[in-house]
Amino acid sequence: MKKIAIIGAGLSGLYAASFLQKNYHITVFEARDRLGGRVHTVDGFDMGPSWVWGHHRRILTLIRALGLQLFTQYDSGLALYETPQKIEAFQPSPTLPAGRIRGGVRSLIDALASTLDSVTIRIGEAVEKLHDATDHIELYTSQGEYRFDLVISTLPPRLAAETLDYDPPLPHDISESFKNTPTWMGHSAKCVIEFNEPFWRPLGLSGFCFSHSGPMGEIHDACTPDRYALFGFINAHADMEHIETDCIRQLRRLFGDAATDVLSFHCVDWRKERYSATMADGTPRSAHPDYGIEASCFGNKLLFIGTETSYDEGGYLEGALASCERLDRFLRCEEAIDGR
Ligand SMILES: Cc1cc2nc3c(=O)[nH]c(=O)nc-3n(C[C@H](O)[C@H](O)[C@H](O)COP(=O)(O)OP(=O)(O)OC[C@H]3O[C@@H](n4cnc5c(N)ncnc54)[C@H](O)[C@@H]3O)c2cc1C
């Protein structure tokens, strides 16, 4: 059996490992000391992705296949619009209903990882360098040196270009296009504030708010089936040193004194996560980038997948799965050439 290394144990890496394990010896290298990458559920609350939508058929199929349950994002009632001068309630135009995974998106990662019977996962081992040794690839990590027939990177393209060493170097066009591909949500910081009661709901409010005053620019209901919370995306220029106090002050302005009765506060600043974003990702984005890159090098022994490489729903969980389909096509082709 051929030996394949997968760099990154986010959704792309684990999903790729799940369908390659039957025909290949798979080793997954993960730099962090946890699985999931941008999927990060802390104390039951999603600090990374939380929503799936009805048109994301791959992720919905996977959720069903793994026996996980969805519940609907709460969005009944009026939304709020905040400026430094005023706070106004309004009826937002209908959007696509979003679903959330019971137990958080981490449940998806855990369930997927539990299917990887014959895969070796090396957690806390960052890949540093790849060398094309003609008939194989030498892979160097923080802890050792390995030899593989094929290497699949699932890193966000910017990270793949800026944090790994390649010998020989990546072709110029690939390196440039990777550097110009923003990491989806790499500019964001997300906080979750937990309460005893969903006090906004009896007020006829959905919890959804747009704010020009901050520190949270966008707020949503983040209740789980048995806990009550709001989450917010933090504005780019917010004072992160006082973020908890400032967020609670903002929620008090919007929803009243009940918002000061906080049970827990969590915040993840994705701009500071060295295994997700680079300095270049710090600039906020006004629109969803046009994603999609098909790239391989080292004589097709080094392939690049991951959500940002997908032409279909790139940036989203759905795009992570879609990027793996390309891999499936590529390996079938290789097998045909090998005469397998
Ligand atoms: C705040 C936030 C909110 C989001 N909301 C949504 C949402 O509601 N719905 C949705 O569909 N999507 C959402 N997304 C996007 C979603 O999280 C991503 O599409 C998806 O998780 C990408 O998976 P991936 O495996 O392609 O990449 P990643 O999850 O980034 O995986 C890459 C992996 O590589 C690892 N790695 C990095 N460098 C190295 C190295 N040198 N060696 C070894 N391993 C390394 C990383 O630790 C990581 O585990 C959100 C993201 C964020 C941050």
mmCIF file of C-alpha atoms and ligand atoms in Angstrom, residues 7-13 29-32 36-39 47-53 56 125-128 154-156 159 163-164 184-185 188 190 233 270 275-276 306-308 315-318 320, ligand 1:
data_model
loop_
_atom_site.group_PDB
_atom_site.id
_atom_site.type_symbol
_atom_site.label_atom_id
_atom_site.label_comp_id
_atom_site.label_asym_id
_atom_site.label_seq_id
_atom_site.Cartn_x
_atom_site.Cartn_y
_atom_site.Cartn_z
ATOM 1 C CA ILE A 7 -1.093 17.797 6.750
ATOM 2 C CA GLY A 8 -3.809 19.154 9.043
ATOM 3 C CA ALA A 9 -6.576 17.459 11.046
ATOM 4 C CA GLY A 10 -9.329 19.961 10.286
ATOM 5 C CA LEU A 11 -12.511 18.862 8.527
ATOM 6 C CA SER A 12 -10.733 18.509 5.140
ATOM 7 C CA GLY A 13 -7.887 16.389 6.539
ATOM 8 C CA PHE A 29 0.003 15.454 11.075
ATOM 9 C CA GLU A 30 -1.705 18.105 13.199
ATOM 10 C CA ALA A 31 0.220 21.066 14.606
ATOM 11 C CA ARG A 32 -2.284 21.891 17.340
ATOM 12 C CA GLY A 36 -10.697 20.241 14.189
ATOM 13 C CA GLY A 37 -8.640 23.269 13.084
ATOM 14 C CA ARG A 38 -11.116 26.103 12.617
ATOM 15 C CA VAL A 39 -13.821 23.858 14.092
ATOM 16 C CA MET A 47 -16.022 29.505 18.681
ATOM 17 C CA GLY A 48 -15.477 28.716 14.989
ATOM 18 C CA PRO A 49 -18.219 27.604 12.589
ATOM 19 C CA SER A 50 -21.718 27.046 13.926
ATOM 20 C CA TRP A 51 -24.081 27.049 10.954
ATOM 21 C CA VAL A 52 -24.938 24.683 8.115
ATOM 22 C CA TRP A 53 -27.450 25.553 5.413
ATOM 23 C CA HIS A 56 -24.866 22.448 1.666
ATOM 24 C CA GLU A 125 3.417 17.722 15.445
ATOM 25 C CA ALA A 126 3.768 20.632 13.010
ATOM 26 C CA VAL A 127 5.053 19.925 9.513
ATOM 27 C CA GLU A 128 7.938 22.277 8.723
ATOM 28 C CA THR A 154 -5.085 20.862 3.787
ATOM 29 C CA LEU A 155 -3.599 24.112 5.090
ATOM 30 C CA PRO A 156 -5.278 27.392 4.185
ATOM 31 C CA LEU A 159 -0.402 29.265 5.486
ATOM 32 C CA THR A 163 4.775 28.726 6.848
ATOM 33 C CA LEU A 164 6.119 25.602 5.089
ATOM 34 C CA TRP A 184 -11.872 32.551 5.406
ATOM 35 C CA MET A 185 -12.665 34.135 8.786
ATOM 36 C CA SER A 188 -12.324 37.409 12.789
ATOM 37 C CA LYS A 190 -15.728 35.587 18.048
ATOM 38 C CA PHE A 233 -18.182 38.879 15.894
ATOM 39 C CA TRP A 270 -8.625 33.938 15.045
ATOM 40 C CA TYR A 275 -2.124 27.601 12.593
ATOM 41 C CA SER A 276 -5.134 29.291 10.946
ATOM 42 C CA GLY A 306 -8.783 22.520 2.003
ATOM 43 C CA THR A 307 -11.865 24.720 1.897
ATOM 44 C CA GLU A 308 -10.221 27.742 0.224
ATOM 45 C CA GLY A 315 -14.542 28.986 2.767
ATOM 46 C CA TYR A 316 -17.372 26.946 4.297
ATOM 47 C CA LEU A 317 -17.505 23.485 5.878
ATOM 48 C CA GLU A 318 -19.180 22.406 2.637
ATOM 49 C CA ALA A 320 -13.832 21.572 2.866
HETATM 50 C C1 LIG B 1 -15.164 32.269 13.456
HETATM 51 C C2 LIG B 1 -15.491 31.350 12.301
HETATM 52 C C3 LIG B 1 -16.809 31.153 11.937
HETATM 53 C C4 LIG B 1 -17.126 30.308 10.859
HETATM 54 N N1 LIG B 1 -18.451 30.074 10.586
HETATM 55 C C5 LIG B 1 -18.776 29.147 9.654
HETATM 56 C C6 LIG B 1 -20.128 28.697 9.528
HETATM 57 O O1 LIG B 1 -21.013 29.131 10.285
HETATM 58 N N2 LIG B 1 -20.402 27.774 8.569
HETATM 59 C C7 LIG B 1 -19.437 27.245 7.749
HETATM 60 O O2 LIG B 1 -19.761 26.405 6.892
HETATM 61 N N3 LIG B 1 -18.129 27.623 7.889
HETATM 62 C C8 LIG B 1 -17.782 28.538 8.822
HETATM 63 N N4 LIG B 1 -16.465 28.842 9.038
HETATM 64 C C9 LIG B 1 -15.443 28.246 8.145
HETATM 65 C C10 LIG B 1 -15.076 26.791 8.538
HETATM 66 O O3 LIG B 1 -14.594 26.786 9.849
HETATM 67 C C11 LIG B 1 -14.014 26.264 7.558
HETATM 68 O O4 LIG B 1 -14.559 26.233 6.248
HETATM 69 C C12 LIG B 1 -13.532 24.828 7.843
HETATM 70 O O5 LIG B 1 -13.408 24.564 9.210
HETATM 71 C C13 LIG B 1 -12.203 24.634 7.094
HETATM 72 O O6 LIG B 1 -11.704 23.318 7.282
HETATM 73 P P1 LIG B 1 -10.295 22.915 6.653
HETATM 74 O O7 LIG B 1 -9.985 21.560 7.151
HETATM 75 O O8 LIG B 1 -10.310 23.141 5.182
HETATM 76 O O9 LIG B 1 -9.249 23.980 7.249
HETATM 77 P P2 LIG B 1 -8.724 24.120 8.776
HETATM 78 O O10 LIG B 1 -9.825 23.846 9.722
HETATM 79 O O11 LIG B 1 -8.059 25.438 8.849
HETATM 80 O O12 LIG B 1 -7.657 22.933 8.900
HETATM 81 C C14 LIG B 1 -6.278 23.083 8.658
HETATM 82 C C15 LIG B 1 -5.545 22.293 9.739
HETATM 83 O O13 LIG B 1 -4.134 22.356 9.502
HETATM 84 C C16 LIG B 1 -3.476 22.485 10.769
HETATM 85 N N5 LIG B 1 -2.130 23.023 10.515
HETATM 86 C C17 LIG B 1 -1.765 24.290 10.205
HETATM 87 N N6 LIG B 1 -0.423 24.367 10.004
HETATM 88 C C18 LIG B 1 0.061 23.111 10.181
HETATM 89 C C19 LIG B 1 1.359 22.528 10.099
HETATM 90 N N7 LIG B 1 2.446 23.250 9.764
HETATM 91 N N8 LIG B 1 1.507 21.196 10.352
HETATM 92 C C20 LIG B 1 0.418 20.429 10.669
HETATM 93 N N9 LIG B 1 -0.847 20.931 10.761
HETATM 94 C C21 LIG B 1 -1.020 22.252 10.514
HETATM 95 C C22 LIG B 1 -4.388 23.414 11.544
HETATM 96 O O14 LIG B 1 -4.150 23.363 12.917
HETATM 97 C C23 LIG B 1 -5.760 22.852 11.150
HETATM 98 O O15 LIG B 1 -6.160 21.815 12.004
HETATM 99 C C24 LIG B 1 -16.099 29.661 10.117
HETATM 100 C C25 LIG B 1 -14.766 29.848 10.505
HETATM 101 C C26 LIG B 1 -14.465 30.671 11.585
HETATM 102 C C27 LIG B 1 -13.018 30.829 12.022
#
